[in-house]
Amino acid sequence: KAIRCDSRGNVLIVDTENHAIRRLDASTGIVETVAGGRRGPDGDGGDALEAGLARPHGIVTDSRDAMYIADSENHRVRLVR
């Protein structure tokens, strides 16, 4: 549902239907999951790959590449550093 670039030119992809955030590495072309990957509301404060997301719909990054994820069905904004 959303695509953004981080400060290194990598592409962040919001994979809404699979409850995940993917990153396309600008230098290698490799796509990897960087947050979520399963449906759920849990995981705050833990590893980003262990966190549950529920139909994320948007993402922005700050100057340090922290990701703010609009986690729509959990009704919250999630922060991943």
CSV table of C-alpha atoms in Angstrom, one decimal, residues 28-64:
chain,number,residue,atom,x,y,z
A,28,THR,CA,22.2,-5.5,-4.1
A,29,GLY,CA,18.6,-5.7,-5.2
A,30,ILE,CA,17.9,-8.2,-2.4
A,31,VAL,CA,14.4,-7.9,-0.7
A,32,GLU,CA,14.2,-8.8,3.0
A,33,THR,CA,11.6,-8.5,5.7
A,34,VAL,CA,12.5,-5.9,8.3
A,35,ALA,CA,9.4,-5.8,10.4
A,36,GLY,CA,6.3,-8.0,11.0
A,37,GLY,CA,5.5,-10.9,8.8
A,38,ARG,CA,2.6,-12.3,10.9
A,39,ARG,CA,-0.7,-10.9,12.0
A,40,GLY,CA,-1.1,-9.7,15.6
A,41,PRO,CA,-0.9,-6.8,18.0
A,42,ASP,CA,2.1,-7.9,20.0
A,43,GLY,CA,5.9,-7.3,20.1
A,44,ASP,CA,6.3,-3.7,21.3
A,45,GLY,CA,9.8,-3.1,22.5
A,46,GLY,CA,11.1,-6.4,21.0
A,47,ASP,CA,12.7,-7.6,17.8
A,48,ALA,CA,11.0,-6.1,14.8
A,49,LEU,CA,10.8,-9.5,13.1
A,50,GLU,CA,8.9,-10.9,16.0
A,51,ALA,CA,6.4,-8.1,16.1
A,52,GLY,CA,2.9,-8.7,14.8
A,53,LEU,CA,1.3,-6.2,12.5
A,54,ALA,CA,-2.2,-6.1,11.2
A,55,ARG,CA,-2.6,-4.7,7.7
A,56,PRO,CA,-0.1,-1.9,7.8
A,57,HIS,CA,-1.0,0.8,5.4
A,58,GLY,CA,1.8,3.4,5.5
A,59,ILE,CA,5.3,4.2,6.6
A,60,VAL,CA,7.6,7.2,7.1
A,61,THR,CA,11.2,7.4,8.2
A,62,ASP,CA,13.1,10.0,10.2
A,63,SER,CA,16.6,11.3,9.8
A,64,ARG,CA,18.0,8.2,11.6
